[in-house]
Coordinates of C-alpha atoms in Angstrom, one line a residue:
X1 CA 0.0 0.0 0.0
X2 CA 1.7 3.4 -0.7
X3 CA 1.9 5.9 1.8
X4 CA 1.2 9.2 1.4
X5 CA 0.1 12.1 3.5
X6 CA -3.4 11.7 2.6
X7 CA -3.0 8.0 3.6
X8 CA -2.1 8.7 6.9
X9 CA -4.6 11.7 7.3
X10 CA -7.4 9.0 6.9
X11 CA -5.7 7.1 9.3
X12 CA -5.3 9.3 11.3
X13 CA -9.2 10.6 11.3
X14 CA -10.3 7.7 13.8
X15 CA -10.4 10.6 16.5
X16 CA -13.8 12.1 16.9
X17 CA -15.5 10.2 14.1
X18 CA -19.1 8.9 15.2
X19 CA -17.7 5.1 14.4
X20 CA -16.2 4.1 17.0
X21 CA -13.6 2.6 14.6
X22 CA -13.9 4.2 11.9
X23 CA -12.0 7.8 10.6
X24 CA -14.0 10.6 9.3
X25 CA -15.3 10.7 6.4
X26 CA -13.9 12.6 3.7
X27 CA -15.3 14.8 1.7
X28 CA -13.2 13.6 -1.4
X29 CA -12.4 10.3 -3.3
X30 CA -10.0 8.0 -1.3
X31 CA -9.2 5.7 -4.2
X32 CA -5.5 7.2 -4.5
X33 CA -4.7 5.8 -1.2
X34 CA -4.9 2.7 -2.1
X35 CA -2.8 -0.2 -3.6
X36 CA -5.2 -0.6 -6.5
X37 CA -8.5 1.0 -7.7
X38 CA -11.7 0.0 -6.7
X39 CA -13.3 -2.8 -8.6
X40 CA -15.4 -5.8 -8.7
X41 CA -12.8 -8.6 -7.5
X42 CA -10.2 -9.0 -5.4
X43 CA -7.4 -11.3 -4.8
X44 CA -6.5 -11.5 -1.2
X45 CA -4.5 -13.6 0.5
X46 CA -5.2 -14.7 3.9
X47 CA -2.4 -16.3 6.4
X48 CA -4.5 -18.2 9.3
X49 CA -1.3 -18.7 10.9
X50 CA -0.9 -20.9 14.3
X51 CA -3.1 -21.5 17.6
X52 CA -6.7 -19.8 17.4
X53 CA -5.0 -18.4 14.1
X54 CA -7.4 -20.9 11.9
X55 CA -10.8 -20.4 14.3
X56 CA -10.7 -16.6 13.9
X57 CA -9.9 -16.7 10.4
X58 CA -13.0 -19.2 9.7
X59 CA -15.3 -16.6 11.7
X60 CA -13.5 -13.4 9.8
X61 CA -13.9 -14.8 6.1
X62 CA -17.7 -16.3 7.1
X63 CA -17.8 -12.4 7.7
X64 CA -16.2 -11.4 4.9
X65 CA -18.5 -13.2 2.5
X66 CA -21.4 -11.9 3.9
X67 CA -20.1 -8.9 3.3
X68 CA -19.2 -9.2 -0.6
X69 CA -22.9 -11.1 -1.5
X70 CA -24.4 -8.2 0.1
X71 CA -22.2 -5.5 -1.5
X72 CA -22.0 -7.0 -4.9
X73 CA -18.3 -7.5 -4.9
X74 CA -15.8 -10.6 -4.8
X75 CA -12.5 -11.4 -2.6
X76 CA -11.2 -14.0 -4.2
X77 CA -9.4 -15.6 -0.9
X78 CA -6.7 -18.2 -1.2
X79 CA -5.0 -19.4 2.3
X80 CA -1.0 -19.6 1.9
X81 CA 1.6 -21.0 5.1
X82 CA 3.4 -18.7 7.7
X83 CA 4.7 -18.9 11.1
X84 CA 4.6 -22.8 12.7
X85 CA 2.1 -24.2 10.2
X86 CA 4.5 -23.7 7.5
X87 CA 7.7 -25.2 9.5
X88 CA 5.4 -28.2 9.7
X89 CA 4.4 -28.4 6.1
X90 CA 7.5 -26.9 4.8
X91 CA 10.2 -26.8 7.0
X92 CA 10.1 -23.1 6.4
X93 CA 8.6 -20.3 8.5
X94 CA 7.5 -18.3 5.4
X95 CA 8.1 -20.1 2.2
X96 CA 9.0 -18.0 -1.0
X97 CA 5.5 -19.3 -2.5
X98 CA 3.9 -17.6 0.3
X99 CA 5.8 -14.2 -0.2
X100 CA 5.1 -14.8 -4.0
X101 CA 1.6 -14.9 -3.4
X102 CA 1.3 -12.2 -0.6
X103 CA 3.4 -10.0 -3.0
X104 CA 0.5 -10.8 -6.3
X105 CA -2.3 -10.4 -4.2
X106 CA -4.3 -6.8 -3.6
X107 CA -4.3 -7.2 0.0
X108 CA -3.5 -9.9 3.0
X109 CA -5.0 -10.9 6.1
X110 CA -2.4 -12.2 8.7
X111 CA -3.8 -14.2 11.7
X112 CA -1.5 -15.0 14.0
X113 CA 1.5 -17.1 14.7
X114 CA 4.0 -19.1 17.5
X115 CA 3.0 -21.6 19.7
X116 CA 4.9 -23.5 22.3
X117 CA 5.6 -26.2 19.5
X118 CA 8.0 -24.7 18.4
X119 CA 9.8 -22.4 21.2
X120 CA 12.6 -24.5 21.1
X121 CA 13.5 -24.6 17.4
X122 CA 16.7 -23.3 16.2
X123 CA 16.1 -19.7 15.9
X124 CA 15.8 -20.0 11.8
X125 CA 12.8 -22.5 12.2
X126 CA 10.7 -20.6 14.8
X127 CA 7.8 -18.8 13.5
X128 CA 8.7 -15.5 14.5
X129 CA 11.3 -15.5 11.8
X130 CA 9.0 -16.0 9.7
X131 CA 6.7 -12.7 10.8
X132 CA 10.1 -10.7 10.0
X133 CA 10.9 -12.5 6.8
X134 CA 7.1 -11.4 5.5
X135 CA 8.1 -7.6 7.0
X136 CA 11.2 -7.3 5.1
X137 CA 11.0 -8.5 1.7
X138 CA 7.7 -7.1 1.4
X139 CA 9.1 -3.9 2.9
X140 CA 6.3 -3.0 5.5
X141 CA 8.4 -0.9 7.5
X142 CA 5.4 1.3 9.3
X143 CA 3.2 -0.3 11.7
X144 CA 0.1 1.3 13.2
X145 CA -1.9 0.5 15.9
X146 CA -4.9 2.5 17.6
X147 CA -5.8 2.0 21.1
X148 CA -8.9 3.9 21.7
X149 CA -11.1 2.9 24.9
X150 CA -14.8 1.9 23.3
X151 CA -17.9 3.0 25.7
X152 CA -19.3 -0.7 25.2
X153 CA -16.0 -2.2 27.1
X154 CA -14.7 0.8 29.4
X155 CA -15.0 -1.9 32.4
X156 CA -13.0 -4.3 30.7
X157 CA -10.1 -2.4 31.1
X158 CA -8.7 -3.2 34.8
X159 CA -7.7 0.2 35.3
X160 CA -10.1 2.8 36.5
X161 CA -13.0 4.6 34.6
X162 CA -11.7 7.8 35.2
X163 CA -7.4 6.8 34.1
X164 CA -9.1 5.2 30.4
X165 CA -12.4 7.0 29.6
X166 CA -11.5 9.2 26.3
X167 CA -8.2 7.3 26.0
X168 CA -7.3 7.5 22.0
X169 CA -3.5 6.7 21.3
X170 CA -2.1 5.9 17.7
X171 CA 1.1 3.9 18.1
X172 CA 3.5 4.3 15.2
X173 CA 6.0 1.3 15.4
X174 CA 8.8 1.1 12.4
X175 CA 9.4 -2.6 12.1
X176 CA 12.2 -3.3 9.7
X177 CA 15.3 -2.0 11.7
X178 CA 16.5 -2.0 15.1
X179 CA 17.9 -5.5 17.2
X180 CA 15.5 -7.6 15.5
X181 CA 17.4 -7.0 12.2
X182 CA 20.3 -5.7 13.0
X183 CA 23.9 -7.5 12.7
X184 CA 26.1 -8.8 13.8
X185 CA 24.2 -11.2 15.8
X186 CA 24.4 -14.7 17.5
X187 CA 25.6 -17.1 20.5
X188 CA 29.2 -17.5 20.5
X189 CA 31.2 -19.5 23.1
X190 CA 34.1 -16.5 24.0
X191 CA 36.9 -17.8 27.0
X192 CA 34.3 -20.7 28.0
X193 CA 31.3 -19.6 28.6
X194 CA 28.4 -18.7 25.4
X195 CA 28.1 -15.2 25.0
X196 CA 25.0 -14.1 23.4
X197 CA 24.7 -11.0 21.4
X198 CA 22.6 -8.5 19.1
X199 CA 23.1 -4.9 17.4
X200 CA 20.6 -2.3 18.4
X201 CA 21.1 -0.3 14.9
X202 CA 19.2 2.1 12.7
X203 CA 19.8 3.9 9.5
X204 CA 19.3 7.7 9.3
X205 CA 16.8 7.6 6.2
X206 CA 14.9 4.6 8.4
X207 CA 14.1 7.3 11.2
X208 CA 13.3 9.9 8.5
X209 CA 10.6 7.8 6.7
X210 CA 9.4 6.7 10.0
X211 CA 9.1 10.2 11.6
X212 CA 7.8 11.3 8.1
X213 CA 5.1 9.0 9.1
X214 CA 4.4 9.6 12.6
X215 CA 4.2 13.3 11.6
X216 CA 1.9 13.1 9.1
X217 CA -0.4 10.9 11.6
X218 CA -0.1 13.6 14.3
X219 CA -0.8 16.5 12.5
X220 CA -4.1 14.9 11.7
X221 CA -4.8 13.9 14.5
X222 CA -4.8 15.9 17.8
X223 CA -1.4 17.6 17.0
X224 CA 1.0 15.6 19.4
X225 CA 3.7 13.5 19.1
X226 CA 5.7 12.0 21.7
X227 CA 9.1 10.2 20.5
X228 CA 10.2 7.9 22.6
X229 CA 13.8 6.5 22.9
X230 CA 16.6 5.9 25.4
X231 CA 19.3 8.7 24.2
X232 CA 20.4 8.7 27.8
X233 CA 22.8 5.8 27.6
X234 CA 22.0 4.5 23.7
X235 CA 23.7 5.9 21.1
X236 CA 21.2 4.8 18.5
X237 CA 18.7 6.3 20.2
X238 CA 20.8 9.8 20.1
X239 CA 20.8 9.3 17.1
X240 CA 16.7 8.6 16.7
X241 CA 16.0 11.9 18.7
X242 CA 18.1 13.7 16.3
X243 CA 16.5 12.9 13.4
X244 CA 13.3 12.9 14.5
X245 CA 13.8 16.4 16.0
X246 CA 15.1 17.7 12.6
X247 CA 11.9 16.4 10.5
X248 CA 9.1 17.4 12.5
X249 CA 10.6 20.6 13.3
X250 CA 10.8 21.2 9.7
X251 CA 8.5 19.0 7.8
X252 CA 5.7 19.3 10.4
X253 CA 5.7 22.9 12.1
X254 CA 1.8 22.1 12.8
X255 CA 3.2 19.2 15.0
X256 CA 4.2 19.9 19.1
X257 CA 7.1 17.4 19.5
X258 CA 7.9 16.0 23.0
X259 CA 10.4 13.1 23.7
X260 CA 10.1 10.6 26.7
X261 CA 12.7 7.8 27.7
X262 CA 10.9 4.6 26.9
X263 CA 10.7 3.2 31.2
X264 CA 9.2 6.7 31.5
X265 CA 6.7 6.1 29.0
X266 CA 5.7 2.5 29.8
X267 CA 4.9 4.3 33.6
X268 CA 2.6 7.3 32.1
X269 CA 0.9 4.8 29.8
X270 CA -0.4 3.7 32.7
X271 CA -0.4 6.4 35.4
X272 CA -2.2 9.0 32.4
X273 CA -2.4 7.5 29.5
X274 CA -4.9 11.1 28.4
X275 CA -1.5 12.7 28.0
X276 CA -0.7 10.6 24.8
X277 CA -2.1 11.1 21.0
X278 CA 0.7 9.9 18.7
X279 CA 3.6 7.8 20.0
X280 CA 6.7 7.3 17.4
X281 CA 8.7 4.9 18.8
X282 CA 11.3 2.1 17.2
X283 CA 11.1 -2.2 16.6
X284 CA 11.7 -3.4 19.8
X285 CA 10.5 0.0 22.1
X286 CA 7.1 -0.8 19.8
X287 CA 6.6 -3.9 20.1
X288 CA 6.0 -3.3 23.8
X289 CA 5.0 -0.2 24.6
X290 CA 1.8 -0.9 21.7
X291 CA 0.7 -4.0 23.6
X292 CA 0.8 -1.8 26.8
X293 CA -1.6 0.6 25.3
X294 CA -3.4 -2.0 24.0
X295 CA -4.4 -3.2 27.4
X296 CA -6.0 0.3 28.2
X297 CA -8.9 -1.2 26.0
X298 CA -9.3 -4.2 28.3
X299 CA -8.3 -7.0 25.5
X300 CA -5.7 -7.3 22.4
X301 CA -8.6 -9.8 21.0
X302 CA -10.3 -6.0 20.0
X303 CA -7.7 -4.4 18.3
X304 CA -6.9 -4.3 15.0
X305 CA -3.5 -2.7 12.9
X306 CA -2.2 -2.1 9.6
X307 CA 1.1 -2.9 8.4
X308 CA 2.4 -0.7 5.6
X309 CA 5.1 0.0 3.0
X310 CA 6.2 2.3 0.5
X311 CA 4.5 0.2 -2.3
X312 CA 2.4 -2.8 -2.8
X313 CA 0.2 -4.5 -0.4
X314 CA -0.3 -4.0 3.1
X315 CA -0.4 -6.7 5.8
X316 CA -3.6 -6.4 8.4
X317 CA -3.8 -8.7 11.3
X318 CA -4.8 -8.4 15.0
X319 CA -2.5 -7.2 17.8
X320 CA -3.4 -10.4 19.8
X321 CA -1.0 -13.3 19.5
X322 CA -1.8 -17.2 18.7
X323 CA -3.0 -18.2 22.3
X324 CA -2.7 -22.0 22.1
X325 CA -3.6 -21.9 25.3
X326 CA -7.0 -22.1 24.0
X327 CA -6.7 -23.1 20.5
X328 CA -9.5 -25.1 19.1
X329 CA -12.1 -24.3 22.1
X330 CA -14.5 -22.1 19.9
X331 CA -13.2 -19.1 23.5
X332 CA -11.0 -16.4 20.7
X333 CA -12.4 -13.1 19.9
X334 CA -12.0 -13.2 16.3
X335 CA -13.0 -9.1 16.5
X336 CA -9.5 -7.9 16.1
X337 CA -9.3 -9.6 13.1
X338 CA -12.5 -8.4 11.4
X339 CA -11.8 -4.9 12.3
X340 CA -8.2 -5.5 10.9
X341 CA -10.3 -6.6 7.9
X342 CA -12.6 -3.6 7.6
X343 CA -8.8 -1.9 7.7
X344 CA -8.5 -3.5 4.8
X345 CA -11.5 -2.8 2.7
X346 CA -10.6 0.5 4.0
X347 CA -6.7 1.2 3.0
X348 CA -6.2 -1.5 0.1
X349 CA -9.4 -2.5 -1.3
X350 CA -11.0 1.1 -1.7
X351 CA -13.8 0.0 0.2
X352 CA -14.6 3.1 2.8
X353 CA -18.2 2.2 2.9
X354 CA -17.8 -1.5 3.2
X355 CA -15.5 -0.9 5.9
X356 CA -17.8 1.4 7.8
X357 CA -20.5 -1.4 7.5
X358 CA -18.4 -3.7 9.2
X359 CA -17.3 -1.6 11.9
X360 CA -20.7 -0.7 12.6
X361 CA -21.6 -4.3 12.6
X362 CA -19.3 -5.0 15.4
X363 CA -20.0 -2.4 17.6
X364 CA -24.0 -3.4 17.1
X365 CA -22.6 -6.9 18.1
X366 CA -21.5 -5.2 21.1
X367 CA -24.5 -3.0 21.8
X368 CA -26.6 -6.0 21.9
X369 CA -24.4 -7.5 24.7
X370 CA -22.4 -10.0 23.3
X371 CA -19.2 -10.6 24.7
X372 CA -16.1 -13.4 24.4
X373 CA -14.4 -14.5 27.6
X374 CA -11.3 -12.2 27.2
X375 CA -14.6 -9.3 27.0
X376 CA -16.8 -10.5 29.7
X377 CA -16.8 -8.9 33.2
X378 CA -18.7 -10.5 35.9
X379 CA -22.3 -9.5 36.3
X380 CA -22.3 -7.1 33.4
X381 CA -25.2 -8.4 32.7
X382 CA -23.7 -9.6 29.3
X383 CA -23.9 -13.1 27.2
X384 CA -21.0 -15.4 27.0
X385 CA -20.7 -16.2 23.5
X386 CA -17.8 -18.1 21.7
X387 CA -15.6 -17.8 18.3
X388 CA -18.0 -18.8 16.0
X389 CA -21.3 -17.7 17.6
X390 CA -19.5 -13.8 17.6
X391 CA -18.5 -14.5 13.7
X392 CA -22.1 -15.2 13.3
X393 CA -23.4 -12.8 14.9
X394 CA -21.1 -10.4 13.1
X395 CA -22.3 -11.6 9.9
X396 CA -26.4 -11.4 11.0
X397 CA -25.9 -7.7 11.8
X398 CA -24.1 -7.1 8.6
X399 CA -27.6 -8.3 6.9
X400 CA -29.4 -5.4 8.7
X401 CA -27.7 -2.9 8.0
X402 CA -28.8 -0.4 4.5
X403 CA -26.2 -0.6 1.4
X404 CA -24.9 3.0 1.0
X405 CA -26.8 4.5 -2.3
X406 CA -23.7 6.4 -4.7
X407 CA -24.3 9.9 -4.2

């Protein structure tokens, strides 16, 4: 999916629109935000992945066709390998048939991946390294993730009503650089005793295109953005704070920049979490500080993201993981993973108003009190409902709800 400004202004829109997932709508055509035109058929490919991976993908694509009978469109959906389901088949955590195929297709839908299967695998054949093969070769180096607090599940969260009411953060991760790439790296055995060892390194045109990002987010958003590094002791992270400083103070004069170190941050996501709009932040600072804010909402099983690049498709899966804790016992919230669909339709496919129909069919689902076990609070007076009853119910509301006339 390319990025642009515009992109990331409609991205950026989820703030204050009366869809709780949803970003304004504009008052102009979208279709030059997207990887291709809009048109009667699709080619997506979807990755169910590992643990409840398959289970939420079987609810999300029972969605999905709802969806397109209703609409009078197609997604022609064809399931390829990733993560441990492909070391099984393959001996490969993302096979270069897989990347072909994510690479031809218009879109993909990622599940999730990992298990404890295969924790113990040398660290080529563990299903992680497939996730970061997928990122890199198809060059999805921006990764965003919303955390806004929804009226419906406010009490879900376990902090209190007055630290998360309101609570609307945008996360911007980059996710092709930093110690998860970087080199050298490895376990050497150095006067006796193994010495493990990685290199916590970015480029200076990788924080540029980030911040470039980030900014673009922000300044269409609520005008905030907090950087957040550790240029106290790490170098790189000088470095990150640098660069950062010099884009949006001159590519984004809109934009009021603050910087935080990253334990500092992880403390006032929790102690005020009110203070935050836009969070830039690198790979491995990211990947944890977006699962904190996640947990504002009360449950990763609600939140959706978008993976993007400069070019091509964009990869849109769930923040949850593979939970194989309780894989095949019909208890996942495959939510996440529709909204990460309606992403989707929104971003790649061209498909604003299809999107909007299936945000607003989850947040009926949730009106009517339906809840998953990861959603349910005691005595709220809610229904216990599992992984395929909430897909169904999904789909039911989708039939209700009006096909937007072309103006």
């Amino acid at each position: 999916m390319k990025i642009s400004p515009a992109t990331l202004a409609a991205l950026a829109l989820a703030a204050g629109s009366t869809n709780a997932f949803a970003p304004a709508a504009p008052t102009r055509s979208i279709s030059s935000l997207n990887a291709v035109s809009k048109k009667d058929k699709y080619q997506i490919t979807l990755l169910p992945g590992d643990g409840i991976g398959p289970e939420i993908m079987t609810a999300c694509k029972e969605v999905l066709v709802t969806l397109q009978k209703k609409c009078g469109f197609e997604l022609e959906m064809t399931d390829a390998l990733i993560g441990g389901a492909a070391i099984d088949a393959k001996n490969d955590p993302f096979p270069d048939e897989s990347l072909e195929q994510c690479r031809n297709s218009d879109s993909v839908l990622l599940s999730c991946i990992g298990g404890y299967k295969w924790d113990t695998n040398p660290r080529e054949l563990r299903p992680e390294t497939g996730l970061l093969k997928m990122r890199k070769e198809m060059g999805l180096f921006a990764n965003l993730r919303p955390a806004k607090v929804l009226p419906q599940l406010i009490d879900a969260s376990t902090l209190k009503k007055e630290i998360v009411e309101g609570v609307d953060v945008m996360c911007v991760r980059e996710l092709t650089g930093d110690v998860y790439f970087g080199t050298p790296k490895g376990i050497d055995v150095v006067d006796g005793e193994r010495v493990g060892y990685n290199n916590m390194i970015y480029r200076e045109g990788e924080i540029e295109r980030i911040a470039r990002v980030a900014g673009d987010v922000a300044s269409k958003r609520g005008g905030k953005l907090c950087s957040v590094d550790k240029a106290n002791v790490l170098d790189v992270s000088q470095l990150w704070r640098d660069v950062v400083t010099d884009i949006i103070t001159k590519e984004f004069s809109d934009v009021e920049l603050s910087h935080m170190y990253v334990d500092n941050a992880a403390m006032q996501l929790i102690r005020w979490p009110k203070q935050f709009d836009t969070i830039v932040t690198g790979n491995i600072f990211g990947d944890i500080l977006s699962d904190e804010a996640s947990m504002l909402v009360g449950s990763l099983g609600m939140l959706p993201s978008a993976s993007i690049g400069e070019s091509g498709p964009g990869v849109f899966e769930p923040c949850h993981g593979s939970a194989p804790d309780i894989a095949g016992e019909d208890k996942a919230n495959p939510l996440a993973l529709i909204l990460s669909a309606a992403m989707m339709l929104r971003y790649d496919l061209d498909r604003a108003e299809e999107a909007d129909m299936l945000e607003a069919a989850v947040e009926a689902v949730l009106d009517e009190g339906l809840r998953t076990a990861d959603i349910k609070q005691e005595g709220d007076g809610c229904k216990l409902v599992g992984c395929i009853e909430m897909g169904q119910a999904v789909a039911a509301q989708l039939e209700k709800i009006d096909v937007p006339v072309p103006v």
